[in-house]
PDB file of C-alpha atoms in Angstrom:
ATOM      1  CA  TYR A   1     -10.503  10.552   4.226  1.00 49.00           C
ATOM      2  CA  GLY A   2     -13.702  12.680   4.216  1.00 51.00           C
ATOM      3  CA  ASP A   3     -13.302  14.268   7.634  1.00 57.00           C
ATOM      4  CA  ASP A   4     -12.360  17.988   8.547  1.00 62.00           C
ATOM      5  CA  ALA A   5      -8.698  17.348   8.854  1.00 63.00           C
ATOM      6  CA  PRO A   6      -6.246  19.322   6.593  1.00 71.00           C
ATOM      7  CA  MET A   7      -5.318  17.036   3.766  1.00 80.00           C
ATOM      8  CA  THR A   8      -2.190  17.424   1.201  1.00 84.00           C
ATOM      9  CA  VAL A   9      -2.330  16.154  -2.165  1.00 89.00           C
ATOM     10  CA  ARG A  10       1.016  14.745  -3.646  1.00 88.00           C
ATOM     11  CA  LEU A  11       1.737  13.856  -7.135  1.00 91.00           C
ATOM     12  CA  VAL A  12       4.392  10.980  -7.019  1.00 89.00           C
ATOM     13  CA  ASP A  13       6.749   9.967  -9.663  1.00 89.00           C
ATOM     14  CA  TRP A  14       8.071   6.331  -8.621  1.00 89.00           C
ATOM     15  CA  ALA A  15      11.557   5.311  -9.244  1.00 85.00           C
ATOM     16  CA  ASP A  16      11.647   2.205 -11.429  1.00 83.00           C
ATOM     17  CA  GLU A  17       8.386   0.403 -11.509  1.00 87.00           C
ATOM     18  CA  GLU A  18       9.700  -1.875 -14.245  1.00 84.00           C
ATOM     19  CA  GLY A  19      12.741  -3.144 -12.636  1.00 83.00           C
ATOM     20  CA  ALA A  20      14.355  -2.247 -16.012  1.00 84.00           C
ATOM     21  CA  ARG A  21      18.169  -1.602 -14.725  1.00 88.00           C
ATOM     22  CA  PHE A  22      18.296  -3.981 -11.605  1.00 89.00           C
ATOM     23  CA  GLY A  23      15.408  -6.626 -12.235  1.00 79.00           C
ATOM     24  CA  LYS A  24      13.904  -5.038  -8.976  1.00 80.00           C
ATOM     25  CA  SER A  25      10.413  -3.865  -9.860  1.00 83.00           C
ATOM     26  CA  LEU A  26       8.168  -1.590  -7.801  1.00 87.00           C
ATOM     27  CA  PHE A  27      11.420  -0.435  -6.085  1.00 85.00           C
ATOM     28  CA  GLY A  28      10.311   3.130  -5.086  1.00 86.00           C
ATOM     29  CA  SER A  29       7.024   2.378  -3.917  1.00 90.00           C
ATOM     30  CA  SER A  30       8.109  -0.770  -2.151  1.00 87.00           C
ATOM     31  CA  ALA A  31      10.811   1.592  -0.289  1.00 86.00           C
ATOM     32  CA  CYS A  32       8.041   4.072   0.676  1.00 86.00           C
ATOM     33  CA  ALA A  33       5.440   1.571   1.625  1.00 87.00           C
ATOM     34  CA  GLY A  34       8.088   0.007   3.999  1.00 84.00           C
ATOM     35  CA  HIS A  35       8.340  -3.485   1.981  1.00 83.00           C
ATOM     36  CA  LEU A  36      11.975  -3.015   0.362  1.00 83.00           C
ATOM     37  CA  ASP A  37      13.884  -6.312   1.404  1.00 85.00           C
ATOM     38  CA  MET A  38      17.217  -4.561   2.102  1.00 87.00           C
ATOM     39  CA  ASP A  39      19.300  -7.827   1.862  1.00 89.00           C
ATOM     40  CA  GLU A  40      17.975  -8.274  -1.645  1.00 87.00           C
ATOM     41  CA  ALA A  41      18.431  -4.552  -2.574  1.00 89.00           C
ATOM     42  CA  ARG A  42      22.016  -4.770  -1.340  1.00 91.00           C
ATOM     43  CA  ARG A  43      22.841  -7.676  -3.782  1.00 91.00           C
ATOM     44  CA  LEU A  44      21.362  -6.114  -6.981  1.00 91.00           C
ATOM     45  CA  VAL A  45      23.606  -5.380  -9.733  1.00 93.00           C
ATOM     46  CA  ASP A  46      23.108  -4.232 -13.320  1.00 92.00           C
ATOM     47  CA  LYS A  47      24.434  -5.626 -16.585  1.00 90.00           C
ATOM     48  CA  ASP A  48      27.354  -3.640 -16.463  1.00 94.00           C
ATOM     49  CA  GLY A  49      28.431  -4.665 -12.796  1.00 95.00           C
ATOM     50  CA  VAL A  50      27.237  -1.383 -11.072  1.00 96.00           C
ATOM     51  CA  THR A  51      25.506  -2.220  -7.762  1.00 95.00           C
ATOM     52  CA  LEU A  52      22.166  -0.497  -6.777  1.00 92.00           C
ATOM     53  CA  ALA A  53      23.965   1.218  -3.791  1.00 93.00           C
ATOM     54  CA  ASP A  54      26.731   2.643  -6.162  1.00 95.00           C
ATOM     55  CA  ALA A  55      24.050   3.990  -8.638  1.00 93.00           C
ATOM     56  CA  LEU A  56      21.999   5.728  -5.694  1.00 91.00           C
ATOM     57  CA  ARG A  57      25.209   6.940  -4.349  1.00 94.00           C
ATOM     58  CA  GLY A  58      26.093   8.680  -7.806  1.00 94.00           C
ATOM     59  CA  VAL A  59      22.566  10.540  -7.795  1.00 92.00           C
ATOM     60  CA  GLY A  60      23.146  11.650  -3.957  1.00 93.00           C
ATOM     61  CA  LEU A  61      21.243   8.987  -2.249  1.00 88.00           C
ATOM     62  CA  ASP A  62      22.123   6.375   0.484  1.00 90.00           C
ATOM     63  CA  LEU A  63      20.520   3.085  -0.264  1.00 88.00           C
ATOM     64  CA  GLU A  64      20.481   2.393   3.643  1.00 85.00           C
ATOM     65  CA  LYS A  65      18.610   5.624   4.318  1.00 82.00           C
ATOM     66  CA  VAL A  66      15.997   4.648   1.267  1.00 78.00           C
ATOM     67  CA  GLY A  67      15.513   1.340   2.975  1.00 70.00           C
ATOM     68  CA  ASP A  68      14.954   3.126   6.465  1.00 68.00           C
ATOM     69  CA  SER A  69      12.394   5.521   5.018  1.00 61.00           C
ATOM     70  CA  GLY A  70       9.819   2.821   4.831  1.00 59.00           C
ATOM     71  CA  ARG A  71       6.247   3.573   5.686  1.00 60.00           C
ATOM     72  CA  GLU A  72       6.467   7.371   4.470  1.00 64.00           C
ATOM     73  CA  LEU A  73       2.806   6.976   3.788  1.00 71.00           C
ATOM     74  CA  LYS A  74       1.917   5.574   7.135  1.00 70.00           C
ATOM     75  CA  ASP A  75      -0.629   8.422   7.409  1.00 78.00           C
ATOM     76  CA  ALA A  76      -1.916   8.502   3.786  1.00 85.00           C
ATOM     77  CA  ALA A  77      -5.929   8.850   3.778  1.00 88.00           C
ATOM     78  CA  ALA A  78      -5.979   6.980   0.265  1.00 92.00           C
ATOM     79  CA  TYR A  79      -3.877   6.358  -2.847  1.00 94.00           C
ATOM     80  CA  LEU A  80      -5.290   6.667  -6.608  1.00 96.00           C
ATOM     81  CA  GLU A  81      -3.262   5.708  -9.917  1.00 97.00           C
ATOM     82  CA  LEU A  82      -4.510   6.257 -13.343  1.00 97.00           C
ATOM     83  CA  HIS A  83      -2.950   3.859 -15.990  1.00 97.00           C
ATOM     84  CA  ILE A  84      -3.734   2.328 -19.367  1.00 97.00           C
ATOM     85  CA  GLU A  85      -5.071  -1.134 -19.030  1.00 96.00           C
ATOM     86  CA  GLN A  86      -2.344  -2.757 -20.930  1.00 95.00           C
ATOM     87  CA  GLY A  87      -4.805  -5.399 -22.187  1.00 93.00           C
ATOM     88  CA  PRO A  88      -7.633  -5.571 -24.760  1.00 95.00           C
ATOM     89  CA  VAL A  89     -10.652  -5.863 -22.248  1.00 96.00           C
ATOM     90  CA  LEU A  90     -12.247  -2.494 -22.187  1.00 97.00           C
ATOM     91  CA  GLU A  91     -11.702  -2.053 -25.914  1.00 97.00           C
ATOM     92  CA  GLN A  92     -13.225  -5.160 -26.894  1.00 96.00           C
ATOM     93  CA  GLN A  93     -16.067  -4.503 -24.499  1.00 96.00           C
ATOM     94  CA  GLY A  94     -16.493  -0.761 -25.735  1.00 97.00           C
ATOM     95  CA  VAL A  95     -16.091   0.483 -22.175  1.00 98.00           C
ATOM     96  CA  THR A  96     -14.388   3.818 -21.318  1.00 98.00           C
ATOM     97  CA  ILE A  97     -13.377   3.391 -17.759  1.00 98.00           C
ATOM     98  CA  GLY A  98     -11.976   0.277 -15.688  1.00 98.00           C
ATOM     99  CA  ALA A  99     -12.633   0.299 -11.926  1.00 98.00           C
ATOM    100  CA  VAL A 100      -9.802  -1.890 -10.879  1.00 97.00           C
ATOM    101  CA  THR A 101     -10.454  -4.396  -8.266  1.00 96.00           C
ATOM    102  CA  GLY A 102      -6.956  -5.313  -7.595  1.00 95.00           C
ATOM    103  CA  VAL A 103      -3.710  -6.783  -9.144  1.00 94.00           C
ATOM    104  CA  GLN A 104      -3.185 -10.432  -9.840  1.00 94.00           C
ATOM    105  CA  GLY A 105      -0.371 -12.594  -8.271  1.00 95.00           C
ATOM    106  CA  ILE A 106       2.498 -12.795 -10.095  1.00 93.00           C
ATOM    107  CA  SER A 107       5.159 -15.532  -9.798  1.00 96.00           C
ATOM    108  CA  TRP A 108       8.359 -15.439 -12.188  1.00 94.00           C
ATOM    109  CA  ARG A 109      10.771 -18.135 -12.116  1.00 96.00           C
ATOM    110  CA  GLU A 110      13.802 -19.129 -14.348  1.00 97.00           C
ATOM    111  CA  VAL A 111      14.094 -23.013 -15.236  1.00 98.00           C
ATOM    112  CA  THR A 112      17.657 -24.294 -16.223  1.00 98.00           C
ATOM    113  CA  ILE A 113      17.483 -27.739 -17.969  1.00 98.00           C
ATOM    114  CA  ASN A 114      20.730 -29.662 -18.611  1.00 98.00           C
ATOM    115  CA  GLY A 115      21.040 -32.426 -21.134  1.00 98.00           C
ATOM    116  CA  GLN A 116      23.581 -33.960 -23.253  1.00 97.00           C
ATOM    117  CA  SER A 117      24.739 -32.165 -26.276  1.00 97.00           C
ATOM    118  CA  ASN A 118      25.291 -34.535 -29.488  1.00 96.00           C
ATOM    119  CA  HIS A 119      25.387 -34.499 -33.403  1.00 97.00           C
ATOM    120  CA  ALA A 120      21.840 -33.765 -34.607  1.00 96.00           C
ATOM    121  CA  GLY A 121      22.303 -36.478 -37.436  1.00 96.00           C
ATOM    122  CA  THR A 122      24.096 -39.328 -35.660  1.00 97.00           C
ATOM    123  CA  THR A 123      22.142 -39.513 -32.302  1.00 96.00           C
ATOM    124  CA  PRO A 124      19.167 -41.629 -32.460  1.00 96.00           C
ATOM    125  CA  MET A 125      15.944 -39.918 -31.272  1.00 96.00           C
ATOM    126  CA  GLY A 126      15.639 -42.724 -28.308  1.00 94.00           C
ATOM    127  CA  LEU A 127      19.264 -41.991 -27.160  1.00 96.00           C
ATOM    128  CA  ARG A 128      18.983 -38.409 -26.486  1.00 97.00           C
ATOM    129  CA  HIS A 129      18.516 -36.205 -23.641  1.00 98.00           C
ATOM    130  CA  ASP A 130      17.383 -32.959 -25.186  1.00 98.00           C
ATOM    131  CA  PRO A 131      16.994 -29.739 -23.372  1.00 98.00           C
ATOM    132  CA  ALA A 132      15.294 -28.044 -26.248  1.00 98.00           C
ATOM    133  CA  TYR A 133      12.325 -30.848 -26.181  1.00 98.00           C
ATOM    134  CA  ALA A 134      11.893 -30.514 -22.554  1.00 98.00           C
ATOM    135  CA  ALA A 135      11.764 -26.674 -22.731  1.00 98.00           C
ATOM    136  CA  ALA A 136       9.118 -27.058 -25.597  1.00 98.00           C
ATOM    137  CA  ALA A 137       7.279 -29.545 -23.449  1.00 98.00           C
ATOM    138  CA  VAL A 138       7.176 -27.419 -20.468  1.00 98.00           C
ATOM    139  CA  ALA A 139       5.670 -24.396 -22.633  1.00 98.00           C
ATOM    140  CA  VAL A 140       3.051 -26.643 -23.650  1.00 98.00           C
ATOM    141  CA  PHE A 141       2.185 -27.917 -20.393  1.00 98.00           C
ATOM    142  CA  MET A 142       1.979 -24.131 -19.156  1.00 98.00           C
ATOM    143  CA  ARG A 143      -0.595 -23.387 -21.692  1.00 98.00           C
ATOM    144  CA  GLN A 144      -2.543 -26.412 -21.063  1.00 98.00           C
ATOM    145  CA  LEU A 145      -2.563 -25.871 -17.226  1.00 98.00           C
ATOM    146  CA  ALA A 146      -3.712 -21.927 -17.982  1.00 98.00           C
ATOM    147  CA  THR A 147      -6.548 -23.610 -20.179  1.00 98.00           C
ATOM    148  CA  ARG A 148      -7.680 -26.232 -17.696  1.00 98.00           C
ATOM    149  CA  TYR A 149      -7.696 -23.599 -14.856  1.00 98.00           C
ATOM    150  CA  GLY A 150      -9.654 -21.054 -16.796  1.00 96.00           C
ATOM    151  CA  GLY A 151     -10.812 -17.935 -15.180  1.00 93.00           C
ATOM    152  CA  ASN A 152      -8.007 -15.511 -14.611  1.00 92.00           C
ATOM    153  CA  GLN A 153      -5.214 -18.124 -14.851  1.00 96.00           C
ATOM    154  CA  VAL A 154      -2.498 -16.938 -17.289  1.00 97.00           C
ATOM    155  CA  CYS A 155       0.816 -18.730 -17.960  1.00 98.00           C
ATOM    156  CA  THR A 156       3.702 -17.619 -20.419  1.00 98.00           C
ATOM    157  CA  VAL A 157       7.002 -18.940 -21.269  1.00 98.00           C
ATOM    158  CA  GLY A 158       8.572 -15.534 -22.438  1.00 95.00           C
ATOM    159  CA  LYS A 159      12.034 -16.451 -23.049  1.00 96.00           C
ATOM    160  CA  ILE A 160      13.816 -19.493 -23.923  1.00 97.00           C
ATOM    161  CA  ASP A 161      17.915 -19.611 -24.458  1.00 97.00           C
ATOM    162  CA  LEU A 162      19.704 -22.553 -25.948  1.00 98.00           C
ATOM    163  CA  HIS A 163      23.261 -23.564 -25.834  1.00 98.00           C
ATOM    164  CA  PRO A 164      25.290 -23.882 -28.071  1.00 97.00           C
ATOM    165  CA  ASN A 165      22.267 -22.690 -30.214  1.00 97.00           C
ATOM    166  CA  LEU A 166      23.144 -24.350 -33.492  1.00 97.00           C
ATOM    167  CA  VAL A 167      21.330 -25.885 -36.479  1.00 97.00           C
ATOM    168  CA  ASN A 168      22.840 -29.015 -36.187  1.00 97.00           C
ATOM    169  CA  VAL A 169      23.570 -29.790 -32.569  1.00 97.00           C
ATOM    170  CA  VAL A 170      21.324 -31.257 -29.687  1.00 98.00           C
ATOM    171  CA  PRO A 171      21.681 -28.448 -27.213  1.00 98.00           C
ATOM    172  CA  ALA A 172      23.475 -29.040 -24.125  1.00 98.00           C
ATOM    173  CA  SER A 173      21.112 -26.740 -22.063  1.00 98.00           C
ATOM    174  CA  ALA A 174      18.019 -24.627 -22.017  1.00 98.00           C
ATOM    175  CA  VAL A 175      17.111 -21.632 -19.797  1.00 98.00           C
ATOM    176  CA  LEU A 176      13.542 -20.418 -19.748  1.00 98.00           C
ATOM    177  CA  THR A 177      11.263 -18.195 -17.836  1.00 97.00           C
ATOM    178  CA  LEU A 178       7.865 -18.836 -16.494  1.00 98.00           C
ATOM    179  CA  ASP A 179       5.511 -16.166 -15.934  1.00 97.00           C
ATOM    180  CA  VAL A 180       2.306 -17.528 -14.056  1.00 98.00           C
ATOM    181  CA  ARG A 181      -0.667 -15.398 -12.603  1.00 96.00           C
ATOM    182  CA  ASN A 182      -3.812 -15.403 -11.111  1.00 96.00           C
ATOM    183  CA  THR A 183      -6.148 -13.380  -8.849  1.00 94.00           C
ATOM    184  CA  ASP A 184      -6.354 -16.020  -6.329  1.00 95.00           C
ATOM    185  CA  GLU A 185      -3.608 -17.124  -4.186  1.00 96.00           C
ATOM    186  CA  GLY A 186      -4.516 -20.512  -3.359  1.00 97.00           C
ATOM    187  CA  LEU A 187      -4.886 -21.190  -7.243  1.00 97.00           C
ATOM    188  CA  LEU A 188      -1.446 -19.404  -7.860  1.00 98.00           C
ATOM    189  CA  ARG A 189       0.112 -21.681  -5.595  1.00 98.00           C
ATOM    190  CA  LYS A 190      -1.608 -24.840  -6.740  1.00 98.00           C
ATOM    191  CA  ALA A 191      -0.385 -23.902 -10.440  1.00 98.00           C
ATOM    192  CA  GLU A 192       3.119 -23.486  -9.079  1.00 98.00           C
ATOM    193  CA  SER A 193       2.799 -26.750  -7.364  1.00 98.00           C
ATOM    194  CA  GLU A 194       1.624 -28.592 -10.471  1.00 98.00           C
ATOM    195  CA  ILE A 195       4.386 -27.139 -12.539  1.00 98.00           C
ATOM    196  CA  ASP A 196       7.082 -28.271 -10.213  1.00 98.00           C
ATOM    197  CA  GLU A 197       5.716 -31.799 -10.342  1.00 98.00           C
ATOM    198  CA  TYR A 198       5.724 -31.632 -13.900  1.00 98.00           C
ATOM    199  CA  LEU A 199       9.388 -30.533 -13.995  1.00 98.00           C
ATOM    200  CA  ALA A 200      10.309 -33.334 -11.830  1.00 98.00           C
ATOM    201  CA  ARG A 201       8.435 -35.885 -13.809  1.00 98.00           C
ATOM    202  CA  LEU A 202      10.003 -34.475 -16.957  1.00 98.00           C
ATOM    203  CA  ALA A 203      13.453 -34.505 -15.779  1.00 98.00           C
ATOM    204  CA  ASP A 204      13.028 -38.275 -14.821  1.00 97.00           C
ATOM    205  CA  GLU A 205      11.457 -39.308 -18.115  1.00 97.00           C
ATOM    206  CA  GLU A 206      14.005 -37.359 -20.241  1.00 97.00           C
ATOM    207  CA  GLY A 207      17.247 -37.636 -18.488  1.00 97.00           C
ATOM    208  CA  VAL A 208      17.785 -34.366 -17.771  1.00 98.00           C
ATOM    209  CA  SER A 209      18.623 -32.068 -14.793  1.00 98.00           C
ATOM    210  CA  VAL A 210      16.243 -29.380 -13.866  1.00 98.00           C
ATOM    211  CA  SER A 211      16.794 -26.283 -11.353  1.00 98.00           C
ATOM    212  CA  VAL A 212      14.364 -23.507 -10.750  1.00 98.00           C
ATOM    213  CA  ARG A 213      15.408 -20.027  -9.605  1.00 94.00           C
ATOM    214  CA  THR A 214      12.689 -17.498  -8.193  1.00 93.00           C
ATOM    215  CA  LEU A 215      12.825 -13.964  -9.814  1.00 88.00           C
ATOM    216  CA  ALA A 216       9.907 -12.361  -8.388  1.00 85.00           C
ATOM    217  CA  ARG A 217       6.793 -13.362  -6.298  1.00 89.00           C
ATOM    218  CA  PHE A 218       4.070 -11.043  -5.671  1.00 88.00           C
ATOM    219  CA  GLU A 219       0.865 -12.105  -3.725  1.00 92.00           C
ATOM    220  CA  PRO A 220      -2.602 -11.051  -5.246  1.00 95.00           C
ATOM    221  CA  VAL A 221      -3.874  -7.736  -3.972  1.00 94.00           C
ATOM    222  CA  GLU A 222      -7.467  -6.521  -3.395  1.00 95.00           C
ATOM    223  CA  PHE A 223      -7.972  -2.642  -3.877  1.00 97.00           C
ATOM    224  CA  ASP A 224     -10.033  -0.905  -1.282  1.00 96.00           C
ATOM    225  CA  GLY A 225     -13.980  -1.334  -1.950  1.00 96.00           C
ATOM    226  CA  THR A 226     -14.997   2.129  -1.130  1.00 95.00           C
ATOM    227  CA  VAL A 227     -12.463   3.636  -3.856  1.00 96.00           C
ATOM    228  CA  ILE A 228     -13.653   0.984  -6.346  1.00 97.00           C
ATOM    229  CA  SER A 229     -16.975   2.138  -6.007  1.00 97.00           C
ATOM    230  CA  LEU A 230     -16.132   5.812  -5.995  1.00 97.00           C
ATOM    231  CA  VAL A 231     -14.684   5.271  -9.395  1.00 97.00           C
ATOM    232  CA  GLU A 232     -17.608   3.724 -10.774  1.00 97.00           C
ATOM    233  CA  SER A 233     -20.072   6.310  -9.251  1.00 97.00           C
ATOM    234  CA  THR A 234     -17.794   8.765 -10.619  1.00 97.00           C
ATOM    235  CA  ALA A 235     -17.579   7.740 -14.181  1.00 97.00           C
ATOM    236  CA  SER A 236     -21.473   7.152 -13.955  1.00 97.00           C
ATOM    237  CA  ARG A 237     -21.807  10.759 -13.151  1.00 96.00           C
ATOM    238  CA  LEU A 238     -19.694  11.831 -15.975  1.00 97.00           C
ATOM    239  CA  ASP A 239     -21.781   9.507 -18.618  1.00 98.00           C
ATOM    240  CA  LEU A 240     -18.611   7.265 -18.972  1.00 98.00           C
ATOM    241  CA  SER A 241     -19.114   3.597 -19.211  1.00 98.00           C
ATOM    242  CA  CYS A 242     -17.241   1.260 -16.678  1.00 98.00           C
ATOM    243  CA  MET A 243     -16.915  -1.947 -15.794  1.00 98.00           C
ATOM    244  CA  ARG A 244     -14.877  -3.545 -12.937  1.00 97.00           C
ATOM    245  CA  LEU A 245     -11.941  -5.864 -13.754  1.00 95.00           C
ATOM    246  CA  PRO A 246      -8.710  -6.934 -12.262  1.00 94.00           C
ATOM    247  CA  SER A 247      -5.171  -5.636 -13.330  1.00 94.00           C
ATOM    248  CA  GLY A 248      -2.950  -8.514 -15.045  1.00 88.00           C
ATOM    249  CA  ALA A 249       0.018  -6.233 -14.918  1.00 89.00           C
ATOM    250  CA  GLY A 250       1.775  -5.106 -11.712  1.00 88.00           C
ATOM    251  CA  HIS A 251       1.673  -1.489 -10.704  1.00 93.00           C
ATOM    252  CA  ASP A 252       2.948   0.802  -7.648  1.00 94.00           C
ATOM    253  CA  ALA A 253      -0.688   0.714  -6.419  1.00 95.00           C
ATOM    254  CA  GLN A 254      -0.110  -2.876  -5.311  1.00 93.00           C
ATOM    255  CA  MET A 255       2.517  -1.826  -2.905  1.00 91.00           C
ATOM    256  CA  LEU A 256       0.350   1.087  -1.562  1.00 92.00           C
ATOM    257  CA  ALA A 257      -2.740  -1.018  -1.055  1.00 93.00           C
ATOM    258  CA  ARG A 258      -0.888  -2.555   1.831  1.00 88.00           C
ATOM    259  CA  VAL A 259      -0.515   0.858   3.685  1.00 89.00           C
ATOM    260  CA  CYS A 260      -3.835   2.750   2.909  1.00 92.00           C
ATOM    261  CA  PRO A 261      -6.966   2.461   0.888  1.00 94.00           C
ATOM    262  CA  THR A 262      -6.039   2.350  -2.770  1.00 96.00           C
ATOM    263  CA  GLY A 263      -7.750   2.185  -5.959  1.00 97.00           C
ATOM    264  CA  MET A 264      -6.699   2.389  -9.776  1.00 97.00           C
ATOM    265  CA  VAL A 265      -8.462   3.902 -12.886  1.00 98.00           C
ATOM    266  CA  PHE A 266      -7.926   1.979 -16.413  1.00 98.00           C
ATOM    267  CA  VAL A 267      -8.389   3.493 -19.587  1.00 98.00           C
ATOM    268  CA  GLN A 268      -8.212   1.640 -23.016  1.00 97.00           C
ATOM    269  CA  SER A 269      -5.119   0.475 -24.684  1.00 95.00           C
ATOM    270  CA  HIS A 270      -5.556   0.121 -28.512  1.00 95.00           C
ATOM    271  CA  ARG A 271      -5.324  -3.682 -29.361  1.00 94.00           C
ATOM    272  CA  GLY A 272      -3.894  -4.182 -25.784  1.00 93.00           C
ATOM    273  CA  ILE A 273      -0.497  -3.362 -26.811  1.00 93.00           C
ATOM    274  CA  SER A 274       1.951  -1.758 -24.250  1.00 92.00           C
ATOM    275  CA  HIS A 275       5.803  -1.280 -23.736  1.00 88.00           C
ATOM    276  CA  ASN A 276       6.026  -0.984 -27.372  1.00 91.00           C
ATOM    277  CA  PRO A 277       6.144   1.888 -30.051  1.00 94.00           C
ATOM    278  CA  ALA A 278       2.792   0.980 -31.220  1.00 94.00           C
ATOM    279  CA  GLU A 279       1.163   1.630 -27.773  1.00 95.00           C
ATOM    280  CA  HIS A 280      -1.640   3.972 -27.995  1.00 96.00           C
ATOM    281  CA  THR A 281      -4.618   5.514 -26.350  1.00 96.00           C
ATOM    282  CA  ASP A 282      -7.066   7.790 -27.922  1.00 96.00           C
ATOM    283  CA  GLU A 283      -7.107  11.461 -26.451  1.00 97.00           C
ATOM    284  CA  ARG A 284     -10.865  11.147 -25.506  1.00 97.00           C
ATOM    285  CA  ASP A 285      -9.835   8.305 -23.476  1.00 97.00           C
ATOM    286  CA  LEU A 286      -7.153   9.910 -21.860  1.00 97.00           C
ATOM    287  CA  VAL A 287      -9.193  13.154 -21.032  1.00 98.00           C
ATOM    288  CA  ALA A 288     -11.972  10.905 -19.854  1.00 98.00           C
ATOM    289  CA  GLY A 289      -9.387   9.277 -17.344  1.00 98.00           C
ATOM    290  CA  CYS A 290      -8.128  12.114 -16.137  1.00 97.00           C
ATOM    291  CA  ASP A 291     -11.480  13.609 -15.316  1.00 98.00           C
ATOM    292  CA  VAL A 292     -12.508  10.546 -13.234  1.00 98.00           C
ATOM    293  CA  LEU A 293      -9.062  10.629 -11.554  1.00 97.00           C
ATOM    294  CA  LEU A 294      -9.579  14.286 -10.845  1.00 96.00           C
ATOM    295  CA  GLN A 295     -13.325  13.814  -9.513  1.00 96.00           C
ATOM    296  CA  VAL A 296     -12.338  11.151  -7.327  1.00 96.00           C
ATOM    297  CA  LEU A 297      -9.696  12.810  -5.785  1.00 94.00           C
ATOM    298  CA  VAL A 298     -11.954  15.799  -4.975  1.00 93.00           C
ATOM    299  CA  SER A 299     -14.335  13.164  -3.515  1.00 92.00           C
ATOM    300  CA  LEU A 300     -11.468  11.506  -1.489  1.00 90.00           C
ATOM    301  CA  VAL A 301     -10.369  14.963  -0.125  1.00 88.00           C
ATOM    302  CA  THR A 302     -13.822  16.489   0.546  1.00 86.00           C
ATOM    303  CA  GLY A 303     -15.894  13.497   1.534  1.00 80.00           C
ATOM    304  CA  GLU A 304     -18.542  14.496  -1.024  1.00 76.00           C
ATOM    305  CA  GLU A 305     -19.090  13.191  -4.622  1.00 71.00           C
ATOM    306  CA  THR A 306     -18.804  16.491  -6.892  1.00 60.00           C
TER     307      THR A 306
END
């Protein structure tokens, strides 16, 4: 960017960033950037048994052609995305604009723990093989690991399902999800390894079986230094406070960063709440974010700071 070549500005509405229907997040941006795993895409089915291929066919699209359209942005000069932070940092720091440095690596896994279902009143504690206890122990271990690592390490157990889920029965099984994130790929892999070792040790100690299934895995992504600096300088020229920070959530920008210089602009999220009816960003912050987006875009096109 910044030369005299003609440049087209495109506004993009990406398909299914969240993976809400088929469980494949960043679907549209992955396809466009040439990183859609077609074998995985062909296997995707929603809760009603509809395949991704059939759903696309219903709106006049061919999955195979979608997959073959990769690297549509191979000639893109830059990519810029405006988003709410989805976290509390900007609000707590009293800062208007976030110059996003990159996206944390994300590891999503599903852990299934099978034990022995027994009567809650007649089974002595020492003779139990309790998946609910094991699941709770995993949740505690995850919190302790994140605290021990510090920095940008976060760990979450977001879902636990017990079977048969009755008040007076030691469960037969527990299924829980593990969400592990870090901006450093090495530390993320180290955390995953520690969790695996703990699961194996826990299975042996409690006499339960443990199986793990990967749901999603994204390596950390660093955004373009020039674009990050441009967001900062633009905010400064507009008399808006600004700070650098990583994104803890996944975004389409992380797929585009593999193809072209990429950056993001964050604005405040009230109390860090998102994906919730209580999600709110003040109008002044929305306007500030749009102003920065526009001016950075103009600078990227012209090669000059306006």
